[in-house]
Amino acid sequence: MRTCLECETKLVGREDKKFCNDSCRNSYNNKINKDSNNLMRNTNNQLRKNYRILCLLNEDGKTKILTSKLLQQGFDFQLFTSIYQTKSGTTYYFVYDQGYMNIDHEYCLLVIRK
Ligand SMILES: [Zn+2]
């Protein structure tokens, strides 16, 4: 038995019908958009936070820093806007123009893209 994706009322009629009416279709789609908007908002907030942290800790434009200091501030290493890999194989992660690379397990080098 097919039911409406929004209100779970039994559906009659066309085989490919997913909703009983436009209002069910609209509220279902609004909910989906709202979820993805929340995800986007949270992601953007964390990116902004990451950016603020890098700016704050990298006053000189090039700073060696304990990775744990970034974590303490709430830095999320999963979120960045671009990656740059040098010929020698070093990977820089950027949040806009602020970036970092892992020196070793303990230290990061913070840089700014010119
Ligand atoms: Zn419905």
mmCIF file of N, CA and C and ligand atoms in Angstrom:
data_model
loop_
_atom_site.group_PDB
_atom_site.id
_atom_site.type_symbol
_atom_site.label_atom_id
_atom_site.label_comp_id
_atom_site.label_asym_id
_atom_site.label_seq_id
_atom_site.Cartn_x
_atom_site.Cartn_y
_atom_site.Cartn_z
ATOM 1 N N MET A 1 0.841 -1.209 0.000
ATOM 2 C CA MET A 1 0.000 0.000 0.000
ATOM 3 C C MET A 1 0.875 1.257 0.000
ATOM 4 N N ARG A 2 0.595 2.161 -0.911
ATOM 5 C CA ARG A 2 1.362 3.399 -0.965
ATOM 6 C C ARG A 2 0.690 4.450 -0.080
ATOM 7 N N THR A 3 1.532 5.199 0.661
ATOM 8 C CA THR A 3 0.979 6.255 1.501
ATOM 9 C C THR A 3 1.689 7.567 1.213
ATOM 10 N N CYS A 4 1.010 8.656 1.542
ATOM 11 C CA CYS A 4 1.557 9.995 1.363
ATOM 12 C C CYS A 4 2.826 10.143 2.201
ATOM 13 N N LEU A 5 3.887 10.666 1.606
ATOM 14 C CA LEU A 5 5.163 10.823 2.314
ATOM 15 C C LEU A 5 5.050 11.802 3.473
ATOM 16 N N GLU A 6 4.069 12.691 3.408
ATOM 17 C CA GLU A 6 3.922 13.686 4.464
ATOM 18 C C GLU A 6 2.987 13.211 5.581
ATOM 19 N N CYS A 7 1.761 12.834 5.226
ATOM 20 C CA CYS A 7 0.776 12.557 6.282
ATOM 21 C C CYS A 7 0.425 11.075 6.394
ATOM 22 N N GLU A 8 1.001 10.258 5.528
ATOM 23 C CA GLU A 8 0.809 8.806 5.553
ATOM 24 C C GLU A 8 -0.614 8.347 5.281
ATOM 25 N N THR A 9 -1.396 9.242 4.689
ATOM 26 C CA THR A 9 -2.711 8.830 4.214
ATOM 27 C C THR A 9 -2.544 7.884 3.024
ATOM 28 N N LYS A 10 -3.434 6.909 2.941
ATOM 29 C CA LYS A 10 -3.370 5.967 1.829
ATOM 30 C C LYS A 10 -3.579 6.713 0.506
ATOM 31 N N LEU A 11 -2.740 6.394 -0.481
ATOM 32 C CA LEU A 11 -2.821 7.082 -1.770
ATOM 33 C C LEU A 11 -3.615 6.259 -2.763
ATOM 34 N N VAL A 12 -4.474 6.950 -3.508
ATOM 35 C CA VAL A 12 -5.165 6.294 -4.614
ATOM 36 C C VAL A 12 -4.808 7.034 -5.893
ATOM 37 N N GLY A 13 -4.900 6.332 -7.013
ATOM 38 C CA GLY A 13 -4.652 6.997 -8.285
ATOM 39 C C GLY A 13 -3.315 6.610 -8.870
ATOM 40 N N ARG A 14 -2.678 7.570 -9.510
ATOM 41 C CA ARG A 14 -1.488 7.276 -10.298
ATOM 42 C C ARG A 14 -0.398 6.562 -9.501
ATOM 43 N N GLU A 15 0.275 5.674 -10.211
ATOM 44 C CA GLU A 15 1.301 4.814 -9.633
ATOM 45 C C GLU A 15 2.457 5.631 -9.031
ATOM 46 N N ASP A 16 2.797 6.771 -9.676
ATOM 47 C CA ASP A 16 3.966 7.545 -9.241
ATOM 48 C C ASP A 16 3.597 8.661 -8.264
ATOM 49 N N LYS A 17 2.371 8.651 -7.815
ATOM 50 C CA LYS A 17 1.927 9.681 -6.886
ATOM 51 C C LYS A 17 2.605 9.495 -5.522
ATOM 52 N N LYS A 18 3.114 10.598 -4.942
ATOM 53 C CA LYS A 18 3.808 10.479 -3.657
ATOM 54 C C LYS A 18 3.107 11.227 -2.530
ATOM 55 N N PHE A 19 2.224 12.158 -2.894
ATOM 56 C CA PHE A 19 1.546 12.990 -1.892
ATOM 57 C C PHE A 19 0.056 13.032 -2.207
ATOM 58 N N CYS A 20 -0.749 13.272 -1.162
ATOM 59 C CA CYS A 20 -2.180 13.365 -1.447
ATOM 60 C C CYS A 20 -2.553 14.685 -2.103
ATOM 61 N N ASN A 21 -1.817 15.753 -1.818
ATOM 62 C CA ASN A 21 -2.110 17.028 -2.461
ATOM 63 C C ASN A 21 -0.906 17.965 -2.407
ATOM 64 N N ASP A 22 -1.090 19.153 -2.974
ATOM 65 C CA ASP A 22 0.028 20.106 -3.047
ATOM 66 C C ASP A 22 0.485 20.558 -1.671
ATOM 67 N N SER A 23 -0.465 20.667 -0.749
ATOM 68 C CA SER A 23 -0.072 21.162 0.573
ATOM 69 C C SER A 23 0.818 20.148 1.292
ATOM 70 N N CYS A 24 0.523 18.850 1.129
ATOM 71 C CA CYS A 24 1.408 17.824 1.690
ATOM 72 C C CYS A 24 2.768 17.857 1.000
ATOM 73 N N ARG A 25 2.755 18.025 -0.323
ATOM 74 C CA ARG A 25 4.016 18.091 -1.055
ATOM 75 C C ARG A 25 4.855 19.267 -0.555
ATOM 76 N N ASN A 26 4.199 20.418 -0.384
ATOM 77 C CA ASN A 26 4.927 21.612 0.047
ATOM 78 C C ASN A 26 5.504 21.464 1.448
ATOM 79 N N SER A 27 4.708 20.965 2.375
ATOM 80 C CA SER A 27 5.253 20.885 3.736
ATOM 81 C C SER A 27 6.364 19.849 3.830
ATOM 82 N N TYR A 28 6.248 18.779 3.032
ATOM 83 C CA TYR A 28 7.324 17.779 3.006
ATOM 84 C C TYR A 28 8.613 18.399 2.473
ATOM 85 N N ASN A 29 8.513 19.100 1.345
ATOM 86 C CA ASN A 29 9.706 19.711 0.740
ATOM 87 C C ASN A 29 10.293 20.808 1.615
ATOM 88 N N ASN A 30 9.420 21.574 2.289
ATOM 89 C CA ASN A 30 9.924 22.611 3.196
ATOM 90 C C ASN A 30 10.763 22.012 4.310
ATOM 91 N N LYS A 31 10.301 20.878 4.837
ATOM 92 C CA LYS A 31 11.051 20.227 5.914
ATOM 93 C C LYS A 31 12.426 19.792 5.442
ATOM 94 N N ILE A 32 12.473 19.220 4.244
ATOM 95 C CA ILE A 32 13.763 18.793 3.701
ATOM 96 C C ILE A 32 14.682 19.986 3.533
ATOM 97 N N ASN A 33 14.155 21.082 2.978
ATOM 98 C CA ASN A 33 14.985 22.276 2.790
ATOM 99 C C ASN A 33 15.458 22.833 4.116
ATOM 100 N N LYS A 34 14.586 22.777 5.112
ATOM 101 C CA LYS A 34 14.940 23.309 6.416
ATOM 102 C C LYS A 34 16.116 22.533 7.013
ATOM 103 N N ASP A 35 16.072 21.202 6.878
ATOM 104 C CA ASP A 35 17.168 20.385 7.390
ATOM 105 C C ASP A 35 18.477 20.744 6.715
ATOM 106 N N SER A 36 18.446 20.876 5.384
ATOM 107 C CA SER A 36 19.706 21.178 4.707
ATOM 108 C C SER A 36 20.132 22.601 5.023
ATOM 109 N N ASN A 37 19.185 23.507 5.238
ATOM 110 C CA ASN A 37 19.557 24.863 5.642
ATOM 111 C C ASN A 37 20.224 24.871 7.008
ATOM 112 N N ASN A 38 19.718 24.053 7.919
ATOM 113 C CA ASN A 38 20.345 23.950 9.239
ATOM 114 C C ASN A 38 21.780 23.454 9.119
ATOM 115 N N LEU A 39 21.967 22.431 8.294
ATOM 116 C CA LEU A 39 23.301 21.873 8.092
ATOM 117 C C LEU A 39 24.225 22.934 7.517
ATOM 118 N N MET A 40 23.714 23.695 6.540
ATOM 119 C CA MET A 40 24.535 24.729 5.922
ATOM 120 C C MET A 40 24.852 25.829 6.927
ATOM 121 N N ARG A 41 23.858 26.179 7.734
ATOM 122 C CA ARG A 41 24.091 27.237 8.718
ATOM 123 C C ARG A 41 25.157 26.807 9.735
ATOM 124 N N ASN A 42 25.020 25.572 10.227
ATOM 125 C CA ASN A 42 25.998 25.069 11.198
ATOM 126 C C ASN A 42 27.397 24.998 10.601
ATOM 127 N N THR A 43 27.467 24.537 9.350
ATOM 128 C CA THR A 43 28.759 24.439 8.683
ATOM 129 C C THR A 43 29.379 25.821 8.512
ATOM 130 N N ASN A 44 28.573 26.779 8.072
ATOM 131 C CA ASN A 44 29.086 28.140 7.889
ATOM 132 C C ASN A 44 29.527 28.754 9.206
ATOM 133 N N ASN A 45 28.770 28.515 10.256
ATOM 134 C CA ASN A 45 29.156 29.022 11.577
ATOM 135 C C ASN A 45 30.499 28.458 12.015
ATOM 136 N N GLN A 46 30.675 27.143 11.809
ATOM 137 C CA GLN A 46 31.936 26.520 12.227
ATOM 138 C C GLN A 46 33.087 27.014 11.357
ATOM 139 N N LEU A 47 32.847 27.227 10.066
ATOM 140 C CA LEU A 47 33.898 27.771 9.194
ATOM 141 C C LEU A 47 34.316 29.157 9.663
ATOM 142 N N ARG A 48 33.316 29.973 10.011
ATOM 143 C CA ARG A 48 33.611 31.314 10.536
ATOM 144 C C ARG A 48 34.431 31.214 11.819
ATOM 145 N N LYS A 49 34.031 30.272 12.673
ATOM 146 C CA LYS A 49 34.742 30.071 13.933
ATOM 147 C C LYS A 49 36.189 29.648 13.658
ATOM 148 N N ASN A 50 36.366 28.669 12.760
ATOM 149 C CA ASN A 50 37.716 28.235 12.392
ATOM 150 C C ASN A 50 38.541 29.423 11.910
ATOM 151 N N TYR A 51 37.919 30.259 11.077
ATOM 152 C CA TYR A 51 38.622 31.407 10.514
ATOM 153 C C TYR A 51 39.049 32.377 11.620
ATOM 154 N N ARG A 52 38.124 32.644 12.535
ATOM 155 C CA ARG A 52 38.434 33.540 13.654
ATOM 156 C C ARG A 52 39.605 33.009 14.476
ATOM 157 N N ILE A 53 39.586 31.696 14.747
ATOM 158 C CA ILE A 53 40.639 31.081 15.552
ATOM 159 C C ILE A 53 41.991 31.222 14.862
ATOM 160 N N LEU A 54 42.026 30.953 13.555
ATOM 161 C CA LEU A 54 43.289 31.059 12.824
ATOM 162 C C LEU A 54 43.793 32.498 12.828
ATOM 163 N N CYS A 55 42.909 33.466 12.612
ATOM 164 C CA CYS A 55 43.297 34.885 12.641
ATOM 165 C C CYS A 55 43.866 35.243 14.007
ATOM 166 N N LEU A 56 43.172 34.795 15.032
ATOM 167 C CA LEU A 56 43.542 35.122 16.404
ATOM 168 C C LEU A 56 44.927 34.587 16.758
ATOM 169 N N LEU A 57 45.216 33.365 16.327
ATOM 170 C CA LEU A 57 46.449 32.693 16.739
ATOM 171 C C LEU A 57 47.609 32.961 15.788
ATOM 172 N N ASN A 58 47.333 33.602 14.667
ATOM 173 C CA ASN A 58 48.369 33.801 13.654
ATOM 174 C C ASN A 58 48.582 35.278 13.369
ATOM 175 N N GLU A 59 48.922 36.024 14.416
ATOM 176 C CA GLU A 59 49.092 37.473 14.273
ATOM 177 C C GLU A 59 50.242 37.832 13.345
ATOM 178 N N ASP A 60 51.293 37.007 13.352
ATOM 179 C CA ASP A 60 52.495 37.335 12.597
ATOM 180 C C ASP A 60 52.445 36.837 11.150
ATOM 181 N N GLY A 61 51.410 36.090 10.798
ATOM 182 C CA GLY A 61 51.325 35.580 9.432
ATOM 183 C C GLY A 61 51.991 34.231 9.249
ATOM 184 N N LYS A 62 52.811 33.847 10.218
ATOM 185 C CA LYS A 62 53.459 32.530 10.173
ATOM 186 C C LYS A 62 53.760 32.135 11.607
ATOM 187 N N THR A 63 53.033 31.167 12.132
ATOM 188 C CA THR A 63 53.145 30.840 13.543
ATOM 189 C C THR A 63 53.177 29.337 13.749
ATOM 190 N N LYS A 64 54.195 28.875 14.460
ATOM 191 C CA LYS A 64 54.222 27.469 14.876
ATOM 192 C C LYS A 64 53.441 27.368 16.181
ATOM 193 N N ILE A 65 52.538 26.432 16.238
ATOM 194 C CA ILE A 65 51.643 26.392 17.389
ATOM 195 C C ILE A 65 51.279 24.953 17.734
ATOM 196 N N LEU A 66 51.044 24.708 19.018
ATOM 197 C CA LEU A 66 50.588 23.381 19.434
ATOM 198 C C LEU A 66 49.209 23.113 18.848
ATOM 199 N N THR A 67 49.031 21.963 18.233
ATOM 200 C CA THR A 67 47.742 21.598 17.661
ATOM 201 C C THR A 67 46.647 21.606 18.728
ATOM 202 N N SER A 68 47.036 21.247 19.947
ATOM 203 C CA SER A 68 46.054 21.208 21.027
ATOM 204 C C SER A 68 45.474 22.595 21.327
ATOM 205 N N LYS A 69 46.262 23.663 21.026
ATOM 206 C CA LYS A 69 45.741 25.015 21.234
ATOM 207 C C LYS A 69 44.569 25.316 20.307
ATOM 208 N N LEU A 70 44.681 24.827 19.076
ATOM 209 C CA LEU A 70 43.576 24.995 18.117
ATOM 210 C C LEU A 70 42.341 24.258 18.621
ATOM 211 N N LEU A 71 42.554 23.035 19.090
ATOM 212 C CA LEU A 71 41.440 22.235 19.594
ATOM 213 C C LEU A 71 40.786 22.895 20.801
ATOM 214 N N GLN A 72 41.627 23.430 21.683
ATOM 215 C CA GLN A 72 41.109 24.123 22.871
ATOM 216 C C GLN A 72 40.153 25.250 22.504
ATOM 217 N N GLN A 73 40.473 25.931 21.411
ATOM 218 C CA GLN A 73 39.645 27.067 20.976
ATOM 219 C C GLN A 73 38.364 26.606 20.285
ATOM 220 N N GLY A 74 38.289 25.299 19.985
ATOM 221 C CA GLY A 74 37.099 24.780 19.315
ATOM 222 C C GLY A 74 37.268 24.646 17.820
ATOM 223 N N PHE A 75 38.523 24.586 17.369
ATOM 224 C CA PHE A 75 38.799 24.422 15.938
ATOM 225 C C PHE A 75 38.349 23.041 15.473
ATOM 226 N N ASP A 76 37.686 23.003 14.296
ATOM 227 C CA ASP A 76 37.232 21.742 13.721
ATOM 228 C C ASP A 76 38.069 21.434 12.476
ATOM 229 N N PHE A 77 38.942 20.420 12.586
ATOM 230 C CA PHE A 77 39.873 20.096 11.498
ATOM 231 C C PHE A 77 39.177 19.490 10.274
ATOM 232 N N GLN A 78 37.894 19.149 10.419
ATOM 233 C CA GLN A 78 37.153 18.593 9.284
ATOM 234 C C GLN A 78 36.722 19.670 8.295
ATOM 235 N N LEU A 79 36.728 20.908 8.745
ATOM 236 C CA LEU A 79 36.146 21.957 7.913
ATOM 237 C C LEU A 79 37.174 22.960 7.423
ATOM 238 N N PHE A 80 37.308 23.048 6.104
ATOM 239 C CA PHE A 80 38.198 24.022 5.475
ATOM 240 C C PHE A 80 37.608 24.329 4.105
ATOM 241 N N THR A 81 38.133 25.348 3.450
ATOM 242 C CA THR A 81 37.549 25.731 2.161
ATOM 243 C C THR A 81 38.394 25.283 0.975
ATOM 244 N N SER A 82 39.692 25.044 1.194
ATOM 245 C CA SER A 82 40.511 24.546 0.088
ATOM 246 C C SER A 82 41.771 23.864 0.613
ATOM 247 N N ILE A 83 42.359 23.070 -0.253
ATOM 248 C CA ILE A 83 43.582 22.340 0.077
ATOM 249 C C ILE A 83 44.653 22.747 -0.921
ATOM 250 N N TYR A 84 45.866 22.917 -0.452
ATOM 251 C CA TYR A 84 46.979 23.187 -1.359
ATOM 252 C C TYR A 84 48.105 22.224 -1.046
ATOM 253 N N GLN A 85 48.557 21.510 -2.070
ATOM 254 C CA GLN A 85 49.645 20.560 -1.860
ATOM 255 C C GLN A 85 50.893 21.052 -2.592
ATOM 256 N N THR A 86 51.999 21.130 -1.851
ATOM 257 C CA THR A 86 53.243 21.570 -2.472
ATOM 258 C C THR A 86 53.868 20.412 -3.252
ATOM 259 N N LYS A 87 54.870 20.756 -4.076
ATOM 260 C CA LYS A 87 55.554 19.717 -4.863
ATOM 261 C C LYS A 87 56.213 18.685 -3.962
ATOM 262 N N SER A 88 56.652 19.125 -2.797
ATOM 263 C CA SER A 88 57.316 18.191 -1.888
ATOM 264 C C SER A 88 56.324 17.343 -1.094
ATOM 265 N N GLY A 89 55.021 17.566 -1.324
ATOM 266 C CA GLY A 89 54.020 16.694 -0.718
ATOM 267 C C GLY A 89 53.417 17.199 0.583
ATOM 268 N N THR A 90 53.758 18.427 0.958
ATOM 269 C CA THR A 90 53.149 19.006 2.158
ATOM 270 C C THR A 90 51.750 19.509 1.829
ATOM 271 N N THR A 91 50.804 19.189 2.691
ATOM 272 C CA THR A 91 49.431 19.620 2.451
ATOM 273 C C THR A 91 49.062 20.789 3.363
ATOM 274 N N TYR A 92 48.623 21.862 2.755
ATOM 275 C CA TYR A 92 48.105 23.009 3.502
ATOM 276 C C TYR A 92 46.590 23.012 3.408
ATOM 277 N N TYR A 93 45.942 23.242 4.530
ATOM 278 C CA TYR A 93 44.478 23.352 4.557
ATOM 279 C C TYR A 93 44.126 24.814 4.797
ATOM 280 N N PHE A 94 43.244 25.342 3.981
ATOM 281 C CA PHE A 94 42.895 26.752 4.106
ATOM 282 C C PHE A 94 41.439 26.948 4.490
ATOM 283 N N VAL A 95 41.227 27.949 5.345
ATOM 284 C CA VAL A 95 39.896 28.489 5.567
ATOM 285 C C VAL A 95 39.975 29.911 5.006
ATOM 286 N N TYR A 96 39.469 30.068 3.792
ATOM 287 C CA TYR A 96 39.666 31.310 3.047
ATOM 288 C C TYR A 96 41.164 31.563 2.895
ATOM 289 N N ASP A 97 41.696 32.690 3.411
ATOM 290 C CA ASP A 97 43.130 32.944 3.203
ATOM 291 C C ASP A 97 43.981 32.497 4.386
ATOM 292 N N GLN A 98 43.333 32.001 5.432
ATOM 293 C CA GLN A 98 44.070 31.517 6.603
ATOM 294 C C GLN A 98 44.270 30.012 6.473
ATOM 295 N N GLY A 99 45.517 29.581 6.679
ATOM 296 C CA GLY A 99 45.774 28.161 6.496
ATOM 297 C C GLY A 99 46.673 27.575 7.573
ATOM 298 N N TYR A 100 46.784 26.257 7.509
ATOM 299 C CA TYR A 100 47.693 25.577 8.426
ATOM 300 C C TYR A 100 48.200 24.304 7.773
ATOM 301 N N MET A 101 49.321 23.818 8.297
ATOM 302 C CA MET A 101 49.786 22.497 7.904
ATOM 303 C C MET A 101 50.277 21.786 9.148
ATOM 304 N N ASN A 102 50.196 20.474 9.130
ATOM 305 C CA ASN A 102 50.644 19.697 10.282
ATOM 306 C C ASN A 102 52.143 19.479 10.199
ATOM 307 N N ILE A 103 52.867 20.002 11.182
ATOM 308 C CA ILE A 103 54.317 19.791 11.219
ATOM 309 C C ILE A 103 54.601 18.365 11.692
ATOM 310 N N ASP A 104 53.974 17.992 12.779
ATOM 311 C CA ASP A 104 54.067 16.617 13.295
ATOM 312 C C ASP A 104 52.803 16.352 14.108
ATOM 313 N N HIS A 105 52.828 15.354 14.977
ATOM 314 C CA HIS A 105 51.627 15.036 15.740
ATOM 315 C C HIS A 105 51.271 16.111 16.754
ATOM 316 N N GLU A 106 52.270 16.952 17.092
ATOM 317 C CA GLU A 106 52.048 17.932 18.144
ATOM 318 C C GLU A 106 51.839 19.356 17.636
ATOM 319 N N TYR A 107 52.534 19.680 16.543
ATOM 320 C CA TYR A 107 52.569 21.079 16.119
ATOM 321 C C TYR A 107 51.968 21.315 14.741
ATOM 322 N N CYS A 108 51.375 22.510 14.591
ATOM 323 C CA CYS A 108 50.897 23.007 13.311
ATOM 324 C C CYS A 108 51.680 24.267 12.953
ATOM 325 N N LEU A 109 51.757 24.540 11.664
ATOM 326 C CA LEU A 109 52.271 25.821 11.216
ATOM 327 C C LEU A 109 51.099 26.593 10.599
ATOM 328 N N LEU A 110 50.843 27.767 11.156
ATOM 329 C CA LEU A 110 49.767 28.603 10.619
ATOM 330 C C LEU A 110 50.348 29.558 9.592
ATOM 331 N N VAL A 111 49.660 29.714 8.489
ATOM 332 C CA VAL A 111 50.145 30.585 7.408
ATOM 333 C C VAL A 111 48.979 31.429 6.867
ATOM 334 N N ILE A 112 49.331 32.433 6.093
ATOM 335 C CA ILE A 112 48.308 33.228 5.397
ATOM 336 C C ILE A 112 48.622 33.188 3.907
ATOM 337 N N ARG A 113 47.606 32.970 3.109
ATOM 338 C CA ARG A 113 47.803 32.931 1.658
ATOM 339 C C ARG A 113 47.896 34.351 1.123
ATOM 340 N N LYS A 114 48.929 34.605 0.331
ATOM 341 C CA LYS A 114 49.106 35.975 -0.196
ATOM 342 C C LYS A 114 48.387 36.111 -1.524
HETATM 343 ZN ZN ZN B 1 -0.760 13.770 2.649
#
